Amino acid sequence: MVAIKRQSPVQFKVSPRNTEVRDNWTVALEYDEEGRGPWLADLAHKTRWDLQDSKVGEQRPCDLAVPATPGSCTFANDTLVNRMNRTQTSVYHLGAAAPALPDFAGYTDVTESTVFLALFGPKAFHIAEKLSALDFLDPAKQAPFLYQGPFCHVPCQIVTLEKAADGSGGFLLTCSRGYGDSMIHAILEAGSSLGLRPAGENRFSAWIRGLQE
Amino acid sequence: MFWKSKPLWGSKTRLKSNYDAVIIGGGLHGLATAYYLAKEHGITDVAIIEKRFIGFGGAGRNTAIVRANQRTQYNVPLYKEALDLWPVLTKELDYNLMFNNCGNLNLMHSEAAMKSARMTIATAQFHGVESHLIDAKQAKELVPALNISEDITFPIHGAMFHPPGGIVRHDAVVWGLAKGAAKHGVHIHQHTEATAIHTEGGKITGVTTSRGRIHTPRVLISAGGYSAGLIYQMLGIKLPIAVLTIQAMVTQPLKPLLDHVVSSGAYHCYANQTLKGEIATGAHMDQWPNYTTQNTAHYIKHQAEALSDWLPCLRGVKFMRIWGGLADMTPDMAPIMDGNDHIEGFYMDCGWGYFGFKSCSAVGKYMAQFMASGNCPDMLKPFNLRRYENHQLMGETAELVSYTPNN
Amino acid sequence: MALILTCPVCGKRNGYEFRYGGEDKGPRPAEAGLTPAAWCDYVHMNKCTAGVLKEWWFHRDGCGSWFTTWRDTTKNLEVAQPEASK
Amino acid sequence: MNRLNQLPTLRITPSEKLSLNYRGKTVQGVAGDTVATALYANGVRVFARSLKYHRPRGLYSLDGECSNTCMDVNGVPNVRTENTLLKDGMVVKEQNVKGSADRDWLAFIDKLDWMMPAGFYYKTMHKPAAVWPVAMKQIRKAAGIGVISADYQMRGQYDEMFVKAEVTVIGGGAAGMSAALAAAESGQRVVLLESRPHLGGCFDYRVSTTAEGTPLYQRARELAKQVEQTGNIRTFKHTSMVGAYNNNLITAFQVGGATDAFTERYIEIRSDSVVVATGCIERPLIFDHNERPGVMQVGCAHRMARTYGLLPGSEAVFSVGHDLGLEAAVDLFDLGLKINCVADIREDGQNPELMLALAERKIPVLKGWVAAKAHGGKKVEKVTLSTVEGTVNRQFPCDLLVASAGLTPVTGPFILAQAKMGYDSLTGYFLPTTVPEKMFPAGRLTGVNDPAAIEASGRLAGLKAATAAGADMGNLVAAAEKAAASLPGPQRGCKLVTAPVKGRKSFICFDEDTTIKNIKQAIEMGFDVPELIKRFTSAGTGPGQGGIPGHNLPLFVAKYTASINTPVPTTVRPPLVPTFLATYAGYNHHMFKHTPLHDSQIKDGGIFRNIGVWQRARYFSDDFDCKEEILNVRNNVGILDGSTLGKFRIHGPDALKALQRVYVSDMSKLKPGRIKYSAMCNDDGCVIDDGVVVKLRENDYYLTTSSARAGQTVEWIRYHTRFDGWDFSLVNLTDAMGVINISGPNSGKVLAKVIDIDLSSEAFPFSGYQEFTLKDAIFVRAMRLGFVGELSYELHVPASYTQAVWDMLKEAGAEFGIRNFGVEAQNVLRMEKCHVILGSESEQRTNLLDLGLGFLWDRKKADAKTVGAVALRQAEKDVGRLKLVGIRMEDDNRPARDGALIVDNKVRGYVATMRKSFSTGQAVGMALVESQLADTGTRLEIFEDECNGVRLYARVVAMPFYDPKGERMKS
């Protein structure tokens, strides 16, 4: 009998110490020797929505405001709302569970469409600058903010949640699901000399909890 | 010494107010056309108007690769004739064009590419041009530096091997043709800019240049990448052309490593070794119109990445110099040679993209015939401008060209 | 040569994030009575201006907008702020 | 050689010994040495032989402007040993020699130079024609410098980095450091690049003092310390700037140090403004045998002693044109060098303090004198000095001739950034006359030489750069301007190009062995602009590029042609420093997409191909005819991973209008629960995509595209509606769903075991569409399609569940013998059904009608302005177009190969795809032929590659070849 389980687009070479099954996903909670950062966490199981409408600014996903200008984000209640362009917004649910897709035609569940990663901790942006020419540490930008642009040659949505001039902080990255293997390989290679290690959901949750306090 | 130096292409002459023919552009096509007009058709009263110096444009910035393994039956005979002309011209011009017919390998990276290579090879063979399909192992025997393993972006499945192709010293062709044209009486006016073309009643009457006005019944624009812009600006004729910058580079000189020209469509890359020992390599174009001949950081990196895949030993070699030139691309990757159509006495020879060098000798010959007689030679007829509105694209490329979303 | 374009949504970005979409030739002509020459003029023909040109670009690696901008083809530099397509 | 081990200026660690292997012998150097300085310490004077004449070449500049010290290091050719740091265990060999650099059998060629004037090759060896191929072979062997083996594997780790800053400063000398410090006061991000392994520039090795009495080397170290303590300055040492592009993109590469994880690193820096503080190199002095080993530039001789602790000779003559030469003479004398004479090209204008110091040391100084000839063989033994006019000569013995005509600014960054360059008659430099936007010159390259002025110009440029990048620097700029103005400005430079010699052995370009005489010959032949002379004589095209001839060539040409115009410089091209391909390539990540079934396809024995952005299983056995895979689909059931298919949702009030614009069919006629196959054309009417469209609900559609087009679909639809202002939304779901295709007469039975919906043809007919939820968890879109011509279902499954569903189907199908099939088997199966694959049965110019797909086109929707409709209408009646036809070989055992031509006396078409069909036993395929040959029954003559004139024959037959009524796929 085939087990009904879901597969992430991303596989780390090390196995997690603790896992939890949630909605048929096997969620890694913690890895052995996660180190002192930077960390890379697989968030494939976190629900993402695409919301498009000619009046997208008037929508209130999860009762949150859609930011007025593209590139801006609303971050509260473990939910991130990212304004992409005139008519489009992405919604990331970063908590343990996500609400059902609202009954409005503009929503599409795109959880399955993308790789979803968090890269955070010390030197997170020193890894990023080896893979992308986007200016994550632009002093004119306040976290959180959204970039839509290439990361390791692949078009991505990248939300910077925290940043400091020394390159520490962290960001979320989504790209087409098919690039999972290539993207993980590239990020881990770029991060190897800076101590990048896989991390479980616990560490990610602690990080974003801290950001929302 | 046993020869005395004298100016190769004649002493500087004054610009006359009348010429039988004016050619705008002192590149390979203009020089070759002038040479043949003077030598074969007795039209020696010809002025070449060149804004900079001869060979400034594509003539001095090309791949130097020559071959006759194009895709369609319209192109193959033209390029075959061009290929056959190199030894002839070397003799006629008494100038060593340094034709190295080392043969070309065009790498194929998929089953689909092998299939389209077969069609191209059959077309060559049908027209008496030597060309063969070889597998990856045979390709490696010819070019031992090739990486035929599977773990590269585009693994090599085989190659189209075209022994009669090779490399010609491009500067020598410029200087040799200039020498030959000047010998037959052609005036080469360098540092002279054509600013206007005059017509009366649908006929060409003259050209204004930065050094004065010329009366003439015939004008050819063969200004390489600058042609399309000039034709629109001076005559209001729009062309299906996009002018892109194409780049090339050389490595530091090495002892013999590559005995053939090798190219790869999938990698947008060719490599050959010059007589001086440098590995000359290039091919990429930024996909937007651009009259700068500047190079880009993006491309030199891309080229290194590509060569790291398929000629990995070159990772231990250094790039020494990169430069750019213009490529006037048409939607079907075939040139436009036309004349006496929209305006009597007006001829154009453009849209060569990156094929202008390898074709120049034969095109000069036929364009001269066209201009001397006023009638388009059969060889050039398929290259008329009207094919685009007649929905008769030439099919020189099988793939959709993607420089605009029109395709 | 390094092209930087100003996307109306994302701001200044590396030119390689974009795809060129041709010289601006205005809206699609109506089908009725379109001659082959007029059709060809719209579809294939270009002015090939050596100078400033209004042209279409698509932010392929970014927000996915089509927009027009003015660019000097002799310098490969943007010359004014673009306008977003509606 | 004994080192001067106690100097405070040293950049070596004398106690840390390193060894290298040179010509089979182990010799010692010390940490901080370059390969060349280590060899020099071991007595090596001849490092290489020149390209053409095999002349001995020695250490000349230490900064790599020429190939004199290029050697083979660890199998890597053309390594500039003079600025390559020594690493323990390096294996170093000479290049381009027969024998050794010291004793080269080919040295006799030097005597044959009279046979080889400029342009020699163009005029010879082509008569008779048979000579050329033989001569060419010899030329190839003689040309080139280094050797790389065809199987060479470059070792090391190559990194890359894309840095963003507000201000970039190129050059870590006193001016650059001052600029960086000043710019950093704004709080902006500043990047500082220095090509040497340490900051300091021209201060680093000098003991002369600032006005305050601080030795310059000490001042440099103070500045370096400040730079390192400033948090917002990011310093990259041992980093050569190689490219400058408009919009202030700078590229550079860094050489990794002992503790770095990389061997070399490619760096791109994007900044708002740039300070160029690259300083000066020396302008070579041209005289007879001006490149003989033992002839050395001022900075080279000085730094050999001060930086590396190596006194470069024992007995020296100086022939210089600027004060740095006098300063070096004084300092080197104090370090123990005997100096027989200092010849200064300048009649006057010397720094009086330096003249006094020379006098105090009793060093004879000849003003208005210059070296005319360096005598000796492999080493300089004697020098003839002459007055600048050539009227009087004197000879002096020496083993070191320090020669330098003057300085020349390192303006490469400006030239690369498209600055206009002009000749400055005060300094004699080529300087930017219009500086590119937000680019600022600083330091010695502006002509200043006074230490305080160098720092002040750096500070000013740094403040200006910060301001240009958006900082408000208040009054600081004005104050810095005032400060700089109060200090000595640019100094008059020496402009002499050559000593008064004929120039037969006076080299203007070392790398290409180009002499002054060659340049004269070229000019006489009509090559009268430096750019053409460069091409004709090769001067400046060698490994050092314009480093040696760059300044002298235009000066000489202007003079020799008696030009009334000011000299015009030749172009400098990137990379400013030759750079390894390995370095440029960096990580060279290969980014490919994998389907959700990737790993299981590998496990099942899939042989993969890279197809577009995807890696896909093309075969499932080594039999590339795929016989078993094909027959199993025809007779039983096969399963295929079709996940690469493009999938989209389009919704919103104007979604239908958008579909009507891009699809040739009338999409207003879609029926619920049915799929519509259709095509998209380009404006030429040529087919660019095909796929199916499903109407999910009002204003909400689901569509598929070919794998290759998925990446461009949104762009395409938006492009063709960009003027319309329509309100519709597109969602790319390509990766969101895996696609499982299960095909074959038993496919329904397998599927029925897994899902509990009614699969009967009534409930789920051909062209039907269904949605259902599997195991209460997995939402599936199912279509009944017929691409392979059998009963066939296509399941679109959420990507994370695709493997689970695949496994269920494999498990359920085990009893039937279900097996995977790959893309090639699918290719043959669909070919038997004459279903086209775009790009395989079509080319760029193939339109919808040519493919026989005209039935998809709805002509009645002119208002939609459907893309391609105009061209289709105009071309509809044209004859001679290539049409797609089915063909069958007269000999069923001899299928023509794909790509074979259809000919008579001309080419009339070609075979697109042909196979010996296992299903029908016939050799059948599809071909594109001219319309006149497209009628059924027409006999076609086929010309295959390598056919040796033997033609094959086929006939046009009806399509499709297999199950023409479609009973199998529709039943």
mmCIF file of C-alpha atoms in Angstrom, chain D residues 502-653:
data_model
loop_
_atom_site.group_PDB
_atom_site.id
_atom_site.type_symbol
_atom_site.label_atom_id
_atom_site.label_comp_id
_atom_site.label_asym_id
_atom_site.label_seq_id
_atom_site.Cartn_x
_atom_site.Cartn_y
_atom_site.Cartn_z
ATOM 1 C CA LYS D 502 67.367 54.560 -36.032
ATOM 2 C CA GLY D 503 65.228 52.070 -34.197
ATOM 3 C CA ARG D 504 65.987 48.753 -35.815
ATOM 4 C CA LYS D 505 66.468 47.201 -32.381
ATOM 5 C CA SER D 506 64.486 49.701 -30.391
ATOM 6 C CA PHE D 507 61.388 47.972 -29.155
ATOM 7 C CA ILE D 508 58.138 49.842 -28.799
ATOM 8 C CA CYS D 509 56.259 46.639 -27.981
ATOM 9 C CA PHE D 510 58.134 43.854 -26.221
ATOM 10 C CA ASP D 511 55.436 41.200 -26.475
ATOM 11 C CA GLU D 512 55.205 41.365 -30.245
ATOM 12 C CA ASP D 513 58.815 42.317 -30.918
ATOM 13 C CA THR D 514 57.672 45.473 -32.676
ATOM 14 C CA THR D 515 60.405 48.009 -33.304
ATOM 15 C CA ILE D 516 60.400 51.679 -34.110
ATOM 16 C CA LYS D 517 61.506 50.710 -37.579
ATOM 17 C CA ASN D 518 58.389 48.527 -38.014
ATOM 18 C CA ILE D 519 56.176 51.450 -37.091
ATOM 19 C CA LYS D 520 57.879 53.645 -39.656
ATOM 20 C CA GLN D 521 57.362 50.960 -42.306
ATOM 21 C CA ALA D 522 53.663 50.718 -41.496
ATOM 22 C CA ILE D 523 53.209 54.465 -41.701
ATOM 23 C CA GLU D 524 54.882 54.533 -45.066
ATOM 24 C CA MET D 525 52.456 51.911 -46.332
ATOM 25 C CA GLY D 526 49.528 54.164 -45.532
ATOM 26 C CA PHE D 527 48.626 52.964 -42.049
ATOM 27 C CA ASP D 528 48.565 56.375 -40.503
ATOM 28 C CA VAL D 529 46.364 56.040 -37.407
ATOM 29 C CA PRO D 530 47.597 54.255 -34.291
ATOM 30 C CA GLU D 531 44.614 51.876 -34.296
ATOM 31 C CA LEU D 532 45.501 50.641 -37.798
ATOM 32 C CA ILE D 533 49.209 50.450 -37.026
ATOM 33 C CA LYS D 534 48.320 48.324 -34.056
ATOM 34 C CA ARG D 535 46.456 45.911 -36.305
ATOM 35 C CA PHE D 536 49.142 45.911 -38.965
ATOM 36 C CA THR D 537 52.202 45.545 -36.744
ATOM 37 C CA SER D 538 50.531 43.741 -33.813
ATOM 38 C CA ALA D 539 52.054 46.288 -31.424
ATOM 39 C CA GLY D 540 50.054 46.199 -28.222
ATOM 40 C CA THR D 541 48.147 43.015 -28.994
ATOM 41 C CA GLY D 542 50.267 40.651 -26.929
ATOM 42 C CA PRO D 543 49.734 39.397 -23.392
ATOM 43 C CA GLY D 544 50.596 42.801 -21.940
ATOM 44 C CA GLN D 545 48.244 44.564 -24.356
ATOM 45 C CA GLY D 546 48.922 48.313 -24.424
ATOM 46 C CA GLY D 547 50.952 48.335 -21.201
ATOM 47 C CA ILE D 548 54.251 48.944 -22.915
ATOM 48 C CA PRO D 549 53.368 50.643 -26.243
ATOM 49 C CA GLY D 550 50.082 52.280 -25.173
ATOM 50 C CA HIS D 551 51.468 55.737 -24.554
ATOM 51 C CA ASN D 552 54.505 55.755 -26.809
ATOM 52 C CA LEU D 553 52.834 54.577 -30.017
ATOM 53 C CA PRO D 554 50.464 57.537 -30.490
ATOM 54 C CA LEU D 555 53.198 59.976 -29.485
ATOM 55 C CA PHE D 556 55.582 58.458 -31.977
ATOM 56 C CA VAL D 557 53.008 58.341 -34.768
ATOM 57 C CA ALA D 558 52.055 61.969 -34.221
ATOM 58 C CA LYS D 559 55.679 62.948 -34.387
ATOM 59 C CA TYR D 560 56.673 60.779 -37.332
ATOM 60 C CA THR D 561 53.699 61.761 -39.474
ATOM 61 C CA ALA D 562 54.348 65.410 -38.570
ATOM 62 C CA SER D 563 50.710 65.508 -37.630
ATOM 63 C CA ILE D 564 49.321 68.909 -36.785
ATOM 64 C CA ASN D 565 46.665 67.238 -34.655
ATOM 65 C CA THR D 566 47.288 66.196 -31.096
ATOM 66 C CA PRO D 567 48.122 62.533 -30.624
ATOM 67 C CA VAL D 568 45.188 60.115 -30.450
ATOM 68 C CA PRO D 569 45.475 57.195 -28.047
ATOM 69 C CA THR D 570 44.634 53.625 -29.025
ATOM 70 C CA THR D 571 41.772 51.843 -27.355
ATOM 71 C CA VAL D 572 42.200 49.850 -24.189
ATOM 72 C CA ARG D 573 39.977 46.806 -23.912
ATOM 73 C CA PRO D 574 39.000 44.638 -21.001
ATOM 74 C CA PRO D 575 40.164 42.742 -19.170
ATOM 75 C CA LEU D 576 42.706 45.299 -17.996
ATOM 76 C CA VAL D 577 44.578 42.382 -16.483
ATOM 77 C CA PRO D 578 44.486 39.039 -18.295
ATOM 78 C CA THR D 579 42.191 36.825 -16.281
ATOM 79 C CA PHE D 580 41.719 33.089 -16.113
ATOM 80 C CA LEU D 581 38.603 31.652 -17.661
ATOM 81 C CA ALA D 582 38.264 29.672 -14.447
ATOM 82 C CA THR D 583 38.049 32.928 -12.527
ATOM 83 C CA TYR D 584 35.495 34.495 -14.802
ATOM 84 C CA ALA D 585 33.439 31.311 -14.727
ATOM 85 C CA GLY D 586 33.300 31.369 -10.921
ATOM 86 C CA TYR D 587 30.815 28.898 -9.528
ATOM 87 C CA ASN D 588 29.355 28.140 -12.952
ATOM 88 C CA HIS D 589 26.185 26.765 -11.395
ATOM 89 C CA HIS D 590 24.140 24.628 -13.722
ATOM 90 C CA MET D 591 20.536 25.481 -12.959
ATOM 91 C CA PHE D 592 18.124 22.831 -14.185
ATOM 92 C CA LYS D 593 14.578 22.027 -13.270
ATOM 93 C CA HIS D 594 13.592 18.595 -12.021
ATOM 94 C CA THR D 595 10.095 17.193 -12.078
ATOM 95 C CA PRO D 596 8.518 15.885 -8.870
ATOM 96 C CA LEU D 597 9.191 12.383 -10.234
ATOM 97 C CA HIS D 598 12.860 13.000 -10.998
ATOM 98 C CA ASP D 599 14.378 10.628 -8.482
ATOM 99 C CA SER D 600 11.984 7.811 -9.243
ATOM 100 C CA GLN D 601 12.616 8.167 -12.981
ATOM 101 C CA ILE D 602 16.313 7.744 -12.294
ATOM 102 C CA LYS D 603 15.596 4.719 -10.132
ATOM 103 C CA ASP D 604 13.528 3.233 -12.941
ATOM 104 C CA GLY D 605 16.525 3.394 -15.275
ATOM 105 C CA GLY D 606 15.703 6.585 -17.114
ATOM 106 C CA ILE D 607 18.360 7.932 -19.439
ATOM 107 C CA PHE D 608 18.158 11.680 -19.102
ATOM 108 C CA ARG D 609 18.560 14.553 -21.476
ATOM 109 C CA ASN D 610 18.655 18.259 -20.785
ATOM 110 C CA ILE D 611 15.684 19.629 -22.696
ATOM 111 C CA GLY D 612 15.278 23.360 -22.335
ATOM 112 C CA VAL D 613 15.243 24.230 -18.637
ATOM 113 C CA TRP D 614 14.343 20.665 -17.639
ATOM 114 C CA GLN D 615 16.131 17.389 -17.228
ATOM 115 C CA ARG D 616 13.890 14.678 -18.624
ATOM 116 C CA ALA D 617 13.954 10.900 -19.057
ATOM 117 C CA ARG D 618 14.222 10.311 -22.775
ATOM 118 C CA TYR D 619 14.707 6.529 -22.798
ATOM 119 C CA PHE D 620 14.134 3.662 -20.428
ATOM 120 C CA SER D 621 16.639 1.272 -21.953
ATOM 121 C CA ASP D 622 19.773 1.343 -24.036
ATOM 122 C CA ASP D 623 17.640 0.463 -27.039
ATOM 123 C CA PHE D 624 17.220 3.950 -28.408
ATOM 124 C CA ASP D 625 14.580 2.618 -30.839
ATOM 125 C CA CYS D 626 12.460 2.124 -27.710
ATOM 126 C CA LYS D 627 10.749 -0.925 -29.171
ATOM 127 C CA GLU D 628 9.637 -2.399 -25.851
ATOM 128 C CA GLU D 629 8.460 0.929 -24.482
ATOM 129 C CA ILE D 630 6.435 1.587 -27.628
ATOM 130 C CA LEU D 631 4.851 -1.835 -27.918
ATOM 131 C CA ASN D 632 3.919 -1.857 -24.267
ATOM 132 C CA VAL D 633 1.894 1.314 -24.786
ATOM 133 C CA ARG D 634 0.282 -0.017 -27.942
ATOM 134 C CA ASN D 635 -0.580 -3.392 -26.468
ATOM 135 C CA ASN D 636 -0.778 -2.881 -22.752
ATOM 136 C CA VAL D 637 -0.181 0.170 -20.585
ATOM 137 C CA GLY D 638 2.663 2.636 -20.175
ATOM 138 C CA ILE D 639 3.219 5.537 -17.811
ATOM 139 C CA LEU D 640 5.055 8.748 -18.578
ATOM 140 C CA ASP D 641 6.219 11.715 -16.524
ATOM 141 C CA GLY D 642 4.819 14.700 -18.396
ATOM 142 C CA SER D 643 5.292 17.198 -15.615
ATOM 143 C CA THR D 644 7.194 19.677 -17.759
ATOM 144 C CA LEU D 645 4.009 20.605 -19.583
ATOM 145 C CA GLY D 646 3.152 24.301 -19.174
ATOM 146 C CA LYS D 647 0.039 24.886 -17.007
ATOM 147 C CA PHE D 648 -1.733 28.140 -16.341
ATOM 148 C CA ARG D 649 -4.801 29.582 -14.783
ATOM 149 C CA ILE D 650 -6.262 32.658 -16.434
ATOM 150 C CA HIS D 651 -9.107 34.407 -14.689
ATOM 151 C CA GLY D 652 -10.859 37.746 -14.492
ATOM 152 C CA PRO D 653 -13.528 39.640 -16.432
#
